[in-house]
XYZ file of C-alpha atoms in Angstrom:
101
model
C -19.212 -7.328 -10.307
C -17.253 -4.469 -11.852
C -14.534 -5.338 -14.374
C -11.259 -3.383 -14.295
C -10.351 -2.668 -17.904
C -6.971 -2.439 -19.590
C -5.654 -2.521 -23.135
C -5.645 -6.322 -23.147
C -9.243 -7.001 -22.038
C -11.103 -3.942 -23.394
C -12.179 -5.511 -26.679
C -13.398 -8.776 -25.129
C -15.148 -7.165 -22.152
C -16.688 -4.127 -23.873
C -16.695 -4.298 -27.659
C -17.689 -7.974 -27.835
C -20.106 -7.932 -24.879
C -23.596 -9.276 -25.493
C -24.920 -6.854 -22.834
C -24.926 -3.049 -22.796
C -21.766 -1.855 -21.004
C -21.093 1.195 -18.837
C -17.428 2.218 -18.732
C -16.407 4.584 -15.914
C -13.180 6.488 -16.674
C -11.824 7.646 -13.291
C -8.702 8.380 -11.195
C -7.823 7.960 -7.521
C -7.179 11.705 -7.034
C -10.551 12.772 -8.502
C -13.120 13.853 -5.893
C -16.228 13.480 -8.091
C -14.930 10.044 -9.176
C -14.952 8.967 -5.523
C -18.662 9.846 -5.391
C -19.528 7.997 -8.608
C -17.462 4.844 -8.025
C -19.562 3.358 -5.193
C -22.735 4.091 -7.192
C -21.351 2.126 -10.145
C -20.512 -0.720 -7.738
C -24.088 -0.703 -6.372
C -25.618 -0.658 -9.847
C -23.433 -3.599 -10.883
C -24.877 -5.639 -8.007
C -28.467 -4.572 -8.701
C -28.566 -4.759 -12.523
C -27.146 -7.995 -13.898
C -28.679 -7.230 -17.302
C -25.862 -4.707 -17.824
C -22.090 -4.900 -17.532
C -20.152 -2.320 -15.504
C -16.459 -1.588 -16.061
C -13.900 0.926 -14.833
C -10.773 2.402 -16.394
C -8.185 4.100 -14.181
C -6.995 6.847 -16.546
C -3.623 7.130 -14.784
C -2.890 3.426 -15.258
C -4.468 3.135 -18.725
C -3.376 6.298 -20.522
C -3.730 4.669 -23.961
C -7.413 3.872 -23.379
C -8.050 7.362 -22.010
C -6.417 8.874 -25.092
C -8.293 6.528 -27.438
C -11.614 7.875 -26.135
C -10.484 11.499 -25.817
C -10.940 11.676 -22.063
C -10.355 15.272 -20.978
C -12.494 15.377 -17.831
C -13.396 12.703 -15.317
C -15.493 10.998 -14.300
C -16.556 10.184 -17.844
C -19.221 7.522 -18.275
C -19.585 5.812 -21.649
C -22.334 3.426 -22.725
C -21.465 0.794 -25.320
C -24.035 -1.323 -27.153
C -23.066 -3.917 -29.757
C -19.483 -2.653 -29.726
C -20.465 0.969 -30.395
C -20.147 3.947 -28.055
C -23.747 5.222 -28.011
C -23.712 7.686 -25.107
C -21.272 9.733 -23.035
C -21.680 11.721 -19.836
C -19.033 13.820 -18.107
C -19.160 14.673 -14.412
C -20.693 13.160 -11.311
C -24.278 11.939 -11.562
C -26.719 10.546 -9.008
C -27.375 6.810 -9.168
C -30.731 7.162 -10.962
C -29.177 9.342 -13.679
C -26.344 6.844 -14.227
C -28.914 4.111 -14.762
C -30.857 6.324 -17.217
C -27.786 6.436 -19.478
C -28.722 2.909 -20.609
C -32.054 4.115 -22.047
């Protein structure tokens, strides 16, 4: 299951998560985002040891600004409440999973 994030649930779902979290910053008009989104959905079904979340940058401008999102898709990995890795641009499924390493 992929969690849709907003300003109200971000802290509880990401910063206080006991699992590593991937956050996908995306938008409906973004072509590369449309390629990455189904891969994130698949990974969420296959890897329950991680949490997968999405932020629509058009709907959640404050969150996008907070993390300095300039290009999408942007994938962030959070562990123990800290942003430990960031990747910008479309990646194949295997490379998305490697971000957790």
